[in-house]
Amino acid sequence: MTMAQRLLCQSPASPPVFSVGAMPVPRPGKGEVVLRVEAASVNPIDVKRAGGYGQRLLKLKGAGKFPLVLGNDVAGVVESVGPGVSAWRPGDRAFGLVPTGKGGAHATHVAVEARWLRPFDDGHDAAALAALPYSFTTLWQSLRKAGIDEHNAKGLAVLVHGASGGLGRLAIQLLTRWGAAVTAICSTASLDTCRALGATSVWDRTRQPLSGLPQRYDAALNFGAWQDEETLIGALEQGALGFASTVHPLLANFDSYGWLGGAWQTGCDLRRCKALATAKGANYGWVVFKPEDEALDALQRLLDEDALALPVGISVPLSAAGQAFAHVARQHPGRAILLPSAA
Ligand SMILES: NC(=O)c1ccc[n+]([C@@H]2O[C@H](COP(=O)([O-])OP(=O)(O)OC[C@H]3O[C@@H](n4cnc5c(N)ncnc54)[C@H](OP(=O)(O)O)[C@@H]3O)[C@@H](O)[C@H]2O)c1
């Protein structure tokens, strides 16, 4: 029997404790494709989950129990296709999303629903592609929650917190392309990067308190820190479009306060912030990543137009996964990529 390997995160720990374990190569179920994984990214959520974050709520998706196989992004080569799949053949190259709770991309082989994959050719680098689907999909969902789309973005003043990170960089690139004026909040070292990506103005969060932001924004995206949520909502102008956050405390509340306490605290947090946004006339929403066709289609179009990229900071084989996780935990620049098929 041909064997595959996967990165097992044994028990909640920070830094994480890994082992590389053997498993049979998965067989594709109905509607699935098995990929030989060339590249899979390590996102901040992987680092947090390796430390035990989100276990209570994620158990509902079958994604909270250790040992965990993490990873939501994948790029690789189709090895086999399951019943009902006509769009893919062995040897095709594909990139896309592995939903949370469905096996995890940090492995040499993974079974993925064919609908979450898109093709790529030899002109594209698997590592660069694997950096994108999860972050782009989350960005796409954030823009929708904030009420921003390609058709209304032109001329909007949009505030982006966490602008130098993966979601933030994609937000600057996409919003600028759509004609919005982005104010990027980041630390000093990243000011020039955010300007170069297209931000119209920058706000150095390490030198200027966010309480000094003018109240003039049509929309805001918080990819930086939950503790700044209310201050950022305060920077919306009256009659603003909306506000979306990916750094909300949903998972942490259930971890910290249990089922009842977590639900109660989450209700309080959500209502408090929603009330502040509503007082400005703005929509308000928390984003929880989930795979989406529309986002993957948009990503593919933008890649065809060479309109988006995230720099890769580190690429390592599964056996050196700890380095990639440390890279993300220390917020070093560039995305972290695992190369499971590398020797
Ligand atoms: N809810 C969801 O479904 C979902 C999905 C994807 C991501 N996320 C979360 O969204 C956030 C952004 O994701 P990402 O991939 O863009 O992360 P990332 O690449 O690590 O970027 C986050 C950026 O936030 C800034 N930052 C870090 N600590 C901060 C602090 N204490 N206060 C303000 N800014 C801070 C940093 O830039 P500067 O130092 O330059 O400011 C950093 O580059 C992460 O927390 C991630 O876990 C949530």
Short mmCIF file of C-alpha atoms and ligand atoms in Angstrom, two decimals:
data_model
loop_
_atom_site.label_atom_id
_atom_site.label_comp_id
_atom_site.label_asym_id
_atom_site.label_seq_id
_atom_site.Cartn_x
_atom_site.Cartn_y
_atom_site.Cartn_z
CA MET A 1 0.00 0.00 0.00
CA THR A 2 1.34 3.47 -0.89
CA MET A 3 1.82 5.51 2.22
CA ALA A 4 1.41 9.24 2.82
CA GLN A 5 2.66 11.46 5.62
CA ARG A 6 0.93 14.08 7.71
CA LEU A 7 2.01 16.61 10.29
CA LEU A 8 0.45 15.73 13.63
CA CYS A 9 0.11 18.36 16.28
CA GLN A 10 0.08 16.08 19.30
CA SER A 11 -1.39 18.12 22.14
CA PRO A 12 -2.09 21.79 22.86
CA ALA A 13 1.29 23.47 23.36
CA SER A 14 3.06 26.70 22.57
CA PRO A 15 5.43 26.30 20.78
CA PRO A 16 3.65 23.34 19.20
CA VAL A 17 4.89 19.77 19.44
CA PHE A 18 4.82 17.98 16.09
CA SER A 19 5.45 14.54 14.74
CA VAL A 20 5.30 13.40 11.15
CA GLY A 21 3.09 10.31 11.01
CA ALA A 22 2.46 7.79 8.23
CA MET A 23 -1.03 7.13 6.90
CA PRO A 24 -2.44 5.34 3.86
CA VAL A 25 -2.89 7.66 0.87
CA PRO A 26 -6.50 8.85 1.22
CA ARG A 27 -9.05 7.62 -1.31
CA PRO A 28 -11.29 10.23 -2.87
CA GLY A 29 -14.96 10.08 -1.86
CA LYS A 30 -17.86 11.17 -4.04
CA GLY A 31 -17.16 14.63 -5.47
CA GLU A 32 -13.61 14.62 -4.09
CA VAL A 33 -10.12 14.80 -5.53
CA VAL A 34 -6.97 13.58 -3.81
CA LEU A 35 -4.09 16.00 -4.21
CA ARG A 36 -0.41 15.35 -3.75
CA VAL A 37 0.37 18.46 -1.77
CA GLU A 38 3.22 20.57 -3.14
CA ALA A 39 2.57 23.53 -0.83
CA ALA A 40 0.30 24.33 2.13
CA SER A 41 0.38 27.49 4.18
CA VAL A 42 0.63 28.08 7.90
CA ASN A 43 -1.82 30.81 8.88
CA PRO A 44 -2.15 32.56 12.25
CA ILE A 45 -5.19 30.36 13.02
CA ASP A 46 -2.99 27.24 12.72
CA VAL A 47 -0.57 28.63 15.29
CA LYS A 48 -3.43 29.50 17.63
CA ARG A 49 -5.15 26.13 17.19
CA ALA A 50 -1.86 24.32 17.84
CA GLY A 51 -1.88 26.06 21.23
CA GLY A 52 -5.41 24.83 22.00
CA TYR A 53 -7.33 27.93 20.88
CA GLY A 54 -10.91 27.45 19.75
CA GLN A 55 -11.17 23.83 20.89
CA ARG A 56 -14.63 24.01 22.45
CA LEU A 57 -16.43 25.48 19.44
CA LEU A 58 -14.28 23.78 16.79
CA LYS A 59 -15.07 20.36 18.28
CA LEU A 60 -18.53 20.85 16.78
CA LYS A 61 -16.88 20.72 13.35
CA GLY A 62 -14.72 17.75 14.30
CA ALA A 63 -11.75 20.11 14.38
CA GLY A 64 -11.00 20.48 18.08
CA LYS A 65 -9.64 17.10 19.05
CA PHE A 66 -5.88 16.44 19.25
CA PRO A 67 -3.84 15.13 17.52
CA LEU A 68 -4.71 17.75 14.91
CA VAL A 69 -3.76 17.95 11.27
CA LEU A 70 -3.91 21.68 10.51
CA GLY A 71 -3.90 23.71 7.30
CA ASN A 72 -6.64 25.28 5.15
CA ASP A 73 -4.71 26.17 1.97
CA VAL A 74 -3.33 23.79 -0.59
CA ALA A 75 -1.62 23.70 -3.98
CA GLY A 76 -0.58 20.47 -5.66
CA VAL A 77 -1.11 17.79 -8.28
CA VAL A 78 -4.25 15.70 -8.69
CA GLU A 79 -3.43 12.11 -7.84
CA SER A 80 -6.89 10.53 -8.12
CA VAL A 81 -10.49 11.59 -8.60
CA GLY A 82 -13.63 10.25 -6.92
CA PRO A 83 -17.02 9.34 -8.37
CA GLY A 84 -18.92 12.26 -9.88
CA VAL A 85 -15.81 14.35 -10.62
CA SER A 86 -15.42 15.14 -14.31
CA ALA A 87 -13.47 18.42 -14.25
CA TRP A 88 -10.19 16.95 -12.96
CA ARG A 89 -7.76 14.29 -14.15
CA PRO A 90 -4.66 12.82 -12.51
CA GLY A 91 -1.69 15.09 -13.24
CA ASP A 92 -3.72 18.35 -13.25
CA ARG A 93 -2.40 21.08 -10.98
CA ALA A 94 -4.86 22.61 -8.54
CA PHE A 95 -4.97 25.03 -5.63
CA GLY A 96 -7.71 25.86 -3.19
CA LEU A 97 -9.24 25.37 0.21
CA VAL A 98 -9.47 22.58 2.74
CA PRO A 99 -12.41 23.36 5.07
CA THR A 100 -11.68 23.35 8.81
CA GLY A 101 -12.41 19.88 10.18
CA LYS A 102 -11.79 18.07 6.87
CA GLY A 103 -8.43 16.42 7.31
CA GLY A 104 -6.02 19.37 7.12
CA ALA A 105 -3.62 20.35 4.35
CA HIS A 106 -0.40 19.78 6.31
CA ALA A 107 0.16 16.39 4.71
CA THR A 108 1.66 14.87 1.59
CA HIS A 109 -1.85 13.95 0.38
CA VAL A 110 -5.27 15.37 1.12
CA ALA A 111 -8.79 14.63 -0.11
CA VAL A 112 -10.55 17.86 -1.08
CA GLU A 113 -14.02 18.51 -2.45
CA ALA A 114 -13.51 19.29 -6.13
CA ARG A 115 -15.62 22.45 -5.83
CA TRP A 116 -12.99 24.09 -3.57
CA LEU A 117 -10.21 23.69 -6.15
CA ARG A 118 -9.16 25.86 -9.08
CA PRO A 119 -6.60 25.02 -11.82
CA PHE A 120 -3.15 26.53 -12.20
CA ASP A 121 -0.42 26.05 -14.77
CA ASP A 122 3.34 25.69 -14.63
CA GLY A 123 3.77 29.46 -14.88
CA HIS A 124 2.55 29.77 -11.28
CA ASP A 125 4.53 28.86 -8.19
CA ALA A 126 2.70 26.44 -5.87
CA ALA A 127 4.06 28.09 -2.72
CA ALA A 128 2.93 31.56 -3.79
CA LEU A 129 -0.54 30.20 -4.63
CA ALA A 130 -0.88 28.27 -1.38
CA ALA A 131 -0.48 31.56 0.50
CA LEU A 132 -3.71 32.95 -0.89
CA PRO A 133 -7.02 31.03 -0.79
CA TYR A 134 -7.76 31.16 2.98
CA SER A 135 -6.70 34.79 3.42
CA PHE A 136 -8.39 35.94 0.23
CA THR A 137 -11.66 34.15 1.06
CA THR A 138 -11.66 35.71 4.53
CA LEU A 139 -10.98 39.13 3.02
CA TRP A 140 -13.80 38.62 0.52
CA GLN A 141 -16.19 37.75 3.33
CA SER A 142 -14.99 40.78 5.32
CA LEU A 143 -15.66 43.14 2.43
CA ARG A 144 -19.14 41.73 2.03
CA LYS A 145 -19.90 42.14 5.75
CA ALA A 146 -18.69 45.73 5.55
CA GLY A 147 -20.94 46.31 2.53
CA ILE A 148 -18.10 46.93 0.05
CA ASP A 149 -18.00 45.46 -3.45
CA GLU A 150 -16.45 46.14 -6.82
CA HIS A 151 -19.38 48.32 -7.85
CA ASN A 152 -19.59 50.69 -4.87
CA ALA A 153 -15.94 50.85 -3.78
CA LYS A 154 -14.81 53.72 -6.00
CA GLY A 155 -14.18 56.82 -3.91
CA LEU A 156 -14.81 55.14 -0.53
CA ALA A 157 -12.46 56.00 2.33
CA VAL A 158 -11.62 52.65 3.95
CA LEU A 159 -9.64 52.16 7.14
CA VAL A 160 -7.66 48.90 7.35
CA HIS A 161 -6.16 47.78 10.68
CA GLY A 162 -3.53 45.03 10.47
CA ALA A 163 -2.77 46.38 7.00
CA SER A 164 0.73 44.90 6.77
CA GLY A 165 -0.47 41.32 7.37
CA GLY A 166 -1.88 38.80 4.92
CA LEU A 167 -5.48 40.00 4.97
CA GLY A 168 -4.43 43.64 5.12
CA ARG A 169 -2.11 43.46 2.14
CA LEU A 170 -4.77 41.77 0.06
CA ALA A 171 -7.28 44.41 1.19
CA ILE A 172 -5.01 47.26 0.09
CA GLN A 173 -4.37 45.65 -3.30
CA LEU A 174 -8.02 44.89 -4.01
CA LEU A 175 -9.58 48.07 -2.63
CA THR A 176 -7.04 50.24 -4.45
CA ARG A 177 -7.77 48.38 -7.67
CA TRP A 178 -11.48 49.06 -7.14
CA GLY A 179 -10.81 52.79 -6.67
CA ALA A 180 -11.17 53.11 -2.89
CA ALA A 181 -8.81 55.28 -0.83
CA VAL A 182 -7.21 53.09 1.85
CA THR A 183 -5.78 54.32 5.12
CA ALA A 184 -3.46 51.57 6.31
CA ILE A 185 -2.80 51.15 10.03
CA CYS A 186 0.47 49.33 10.71
CA SER A 187 3.69 49.56 12.69
CA THR A 188 6.62 51.75 11.63
CA ALA A 189 8.57 49.07 9.77
CA SER A 190 5.65 48.43 7.39
CA LEU A 191 4.63 51.99 6.47
CA ASP A 192 6.53 51.98 3.16
CA THR A 193 5.23 48.53 2.24
CA CYS A 194 1.63 49.65 2.73
CA ARG A 195 2.26 52.81 0.68
CA ALA A 196 3.89 50.78 -2.09
CA LEU A 197 0.87 48.44 -2.20
CA GLY A 198 -1.35 51.43 -2.87
CA ALA A 199 -2.49 52.85 0.49
CA THR A 200 -3.37 56.54 0.09
CA SER A 201 -2.38 57.26 3.66
CA VAL A 202 -0.79 55.40 6.54
CA TRP A 203 -1.22 55.54 10.30
CA ASP A 204 1.73 54.38 12.43
CA ARG A 205 0.00 52.57 15.29
CA THR A 206 3.23 52.43 17.29
CA ARG A 207 3.58 56.24 17.32
CA GLN A 208 0.06 57.61 16.96
CA PRO A 209 -2.74 56.38 19.25
CA LEU A 210 -5.75 55.14 17.30
CA SER A 211 -7.96 57.45 19.40
CA GLY A 212 -6.52 60.27 17.24
CA LEU A 213 -7.99 58.90 14.00
CA PRO A 214 -10.36 61.35 12.32
CA GLN A 215 -14.02 60.28 12.18
CA ARG A 216 -14.18 60.29 8.41
CA TYR A 217 -14.20 56.70 7.16
CA ASP A 218 -16.94 55.12 5.05
CA ALA A 219 -15.92 51.64 6.13
CA ALA A 220 -13.34 49.90 8.29
CA LEU A 221 -11.80 46.43 8.48
CA ASN A 222 -10.23 45.19 11.69
CA PHE A 223 -7.56 42.56 10.98
CA GLY A 224 -5.29 43.86 13.76
CA ALA A 225 -6.59 43.54 17.32
CA TRP A 226 -9.93 43.09 19.08
CA GLN A 227 -9.01 45.59 21.80
CA ASP A 228 -9.07 48.34 19.14
CA GLU A 229 -12.54 47.43 17.86
CA GLU A 230 -14.51 50.19 19.58
CA THR A 231 -11.93 52.88 18.81
CA LEU A 232 -12.01 51.90 15.14
CA ILE A 233 -15.81 51.95 15.02
CA GLY A 234 -15.48 55.45 16.44
CA ALA A 235 -13.51 56.46 13.32
CA LEU A 236 -16.48 55.76 11.02
CA GLU A 237 -18.24 58.83 9.76
CA GLN A 238 -21.94 59.35 10.34
CA GLY A 239 -23.85 57.43 7.64
CA ALA A 240 -20.92 55.02 7.06
CA LEU A 241 -21.34 51.81 5.10
CA GLY A 242 -20.01 49.18 7.43
CA PHE A 243 -17.40 47.56 9.62
CA ALA A 244 -16.09 43.98 9.63
CA SER A 245 -13.78 42.22 12.03
CA THR A 246 -11.80 38.98 11.83
CA VAL A 247 -10.24 39.41 15.28
CA HIS A 248 -13.45 39.04 17.29
CA PRO A 249 -13.48 36.93 20.48
CA LEU A 250 -16.03 34.28 19.39
CA LEU A 251 -13.80 31.21 19.80
CA ALA A 252 -11.88 32.63 22.76
CA ASN A 253 -15.09 33.39 24.67
CA PHE A 254 -16.24 29.77 24.47
CA ASP A 255 -12.75 28.56 25.45
CA SER A 256 -12.65 30.90 28.45
CA TYR A 257 -16.22 30.89 29.74
CA GLY A 258 -17.71 27.54 28.65
CA TRP A 259 -20.90 27.01 26.67
CA LEU A 260 -23.29 29.22 28.60
CA GLY A 261 -20.80 31.87 29.68
CA GLY A 262 -19.26 31.94 26.21
CA ALA A 263 -22.63 32.44 24.54
CA TRP A 264 -23.54 35.18 27.01
CA GLN A 265 -20.19 37.01 26.67
CA THR A 266 -20.32 36.73 22.88
CA GLY A 267 -23.83 38.17 22.84
CA CYS A 268 -22.66 41.08 25.00
CA ASP A 269 -19.58 41.78 22.85
CA LEU A 270 -21.52 41.59 19.61
CA ARG A 271 -24.43 43.73 20.81
CA ARG A 272 -22.11 46.39 22.28
CA CYS A 273 -20.12 46.83 19.07
CA LYS A 274 -23.14 46.52 16.82
CA ALA A 275 -24.85 49.29 18.78
CA LEU A 276 -21.85 51.57 18.30
CA ALA A 277 -21.77 50.89 14.55
CA THR A 278 -25.53 51.20 14.19
CA ALA A 279 -25.39 54.60 15.88
CA LYS A 280 -23.21 55.62 12.92
CA GLY A 281 -25.69 54.08 10.48
CA ALA A 282 -23.19 51.33 9.59
CA ASN A 283 -23.51 47.55 9.15
CA TYR A 284 -21.42 45.56 11.59
CA GLY A 285 -20.25 41.95 11.36
CA TRP A 286 -17.82 39.31 12.58
CA VAL A 287 -16.25 37.13 9.92
CA VAL A 288 -15.88 33.37 10.36
CA PHE A 289 -13.98 31.81 7.47
CA LYS A 290 -15.77 29.29 5.34
CA PRO A 291 -15.02 28.11 1.80
CA GLU A 292 -16.93 29.94 -0.88
CA ASP A 293 -17.16 29.50 -4.65
CA GLU A 294 -17.57 33.20 -5.36
CA ALA A 295 -14.39 34.09 -3.49
CA LEU A 296 -12.34 31.37 -5.23
CA ASP A 297 -13.63 32.50 -8.62
CA ALA A 298 -12.71 36.10 -7.83
CA LEU A 299 -9.25 35.02 -6.66
CA GLN A 300 -8.66 33.09 -9.86
CA ARG A 301 -9.71 36.07 -12.00
CA LEU A 302 -7.41 38.40 -10.07
CA LEU A 303 -4.50 35.98 -10.37
CA ASP A 304 -5.06 35.74 -14.12
CA GLU A 305 -4.81 39.54 -14.20
CA ASP A 306 -1.68 39.48 -12.03
CA ALA A 307 -3.48 41.78 -9.61
CA LEU A 308 -2.68 40.16 -6.27
CA ALA A 309 0.20 38.53 -4.44
CA LEU A 310 1.48 37.87 -0.96
CA PRO A 311 5.21 37.50 -0.40
CA VAL A 312 6.40 34.16 0.93
CA GLY A 313 8.75 34.57 3.91
CA ILE A 314 9.68 30.96 4.59
CA SER A 315 9.17 27.58 2.86
CA VAL A 316 10.17 24.38 4.66
CA PRO A 317 9.49 20.63 4.48
CA LEU A 318 7.09 19.01 6.99
CA SER A 319 10.04 17.92 9.11
CA ALA A 320 10.90 21.61 9.77
CA ALA A 321 7.31 22.73 10.38
CA GLY A 322 8.29 24.22 13.74
CA GLN A 323 10.26 26.92 11.92
CA ALA A 324 7.25 27.90 9.84
CA PHE A 325 5.00 28.03 12.92
CA ALA A 326 7.60 30.15 14.77
CA HIS A 327 7.78 32.49 11.77
CA VAL A 328 4.04 33.11 11.99
CA ALA A 329 3.95 33.31 15.79
CA ARG A 330 6.69 35.98 15.75
CA GLN A 331 4.91 37.84 12.95
CA HIS A 332 7.96 37.79 10.72
CA PRO A 333 7.32 39.29 7.29
CA GLY A 334 5.95 37.07 4.51
CA ARG A 335 3.74 34.01 4.58
CA ALA A 336 4.92 30.65 5.90
CA ILE A 337 4.65 27.67 3.58
CA LEU A 338 5.10 23.94 4.14
CA LEU A 339 6.37 21.85 1.23
CA PRO A 340 5.09 18.36 2.13
CA SER A 341 6.29 16.67 -1.05
CA ALA A 342 9.86 18.00 -0.65
CA ALA A 343 12.48 15.50 0.45
N1 LIG B 1 -12.23 35.03 11.89
C1 LIG B 1 -11.69 34.36 10.89
O1 LIG B 1 -12.32 33.50 10.25
C2 LIG B 1 -10.27 34.68 10.50
C3 LIG B 1 -9.76 34.25 9.28
C4 LIG B 1 -8.47 34.64 8.92
C5 LIG B 1 -7.71 35.38 9.81
N2 LIG B 1 -8.23 35.73 11.01
C6 LIG B 1 -7.47 36.54 11.95
O2 LIG B 1 -7.32 37.82 11.36
C7 LIG B 1 -6.08 38.40 11.77
C8 LIG B 1 -5.31 38.83 10.55
O3 LIG B 1 -4.92 37.70 9.81
P1 LIG B 1 -3.59 37.77 8.95
O4 LIG B 1 -3.41 36.47 8.30
O5 LIG B 1 -3.61 39.01 8.14
O6 LIG B 1 -2.52 37.93 10.12
P2 LIG B 1 -1.03 38.49 10.01
O7 LIG B 1 -0.49 38.23 8.66
O8 LIG B 1 -0.31 37.95 11.22
O9 LIG B 1 -1.20 40.06 10.15
C9 LIG B 1 -1.75 40.68 11.27
C10 LIG B 1 -1.16 42.07 11.36
O10 LIG B 1 -1.78 42.73 12.47
C11 LIG B 1 -0.84 43.62 13.05
N3 LIG B 1 -0.87 43.40 14.51
C12 LIG B 1 -0.31 42.39 15.20
N4 LIG B 1 -0.55 42.55 16.51
C13 LIG B 1 -1.26 43.67 16.65
C14 LIG B 1 -1.78 44.37 17.77
N5 LIG B 1 -1.62 43.92 19.01
N6 LIG B 1 -2.45 45.50 17.55
C15 LIG B 1 -2.64 45.95 16.29
N7 LIG B 1 -2.15 45.36 15.19
C16 LIG B 1 -1.48 44.22 15.37
C17 LIG B 1 0.55 43.28 12.53
O11 LIG B 1 1.01 44.36 11.69
P3 LIG B 1 1.71 45.70 12.26
O12 LIG B 1 2.59 45.30 13.40
O13 LIG B 1 2.46 46.24 11.07
O14 LIG B 1 0.57 46.57 12.67
C18 LIG B 1 0.33 42.06 11.64
O15 LIG B 1 1.03 42.14 10.42
C19 LIG B 1 -5.36 37.32 12.60
O16 LIG B 1 -5.58 37.57 13.97
C20 LIG B 1 -6.06 36.04 12.18
O17 LIG B 1 -6.01 35.02 13.17
C21 LIG B 1 -9.49 35.39 11.38
#
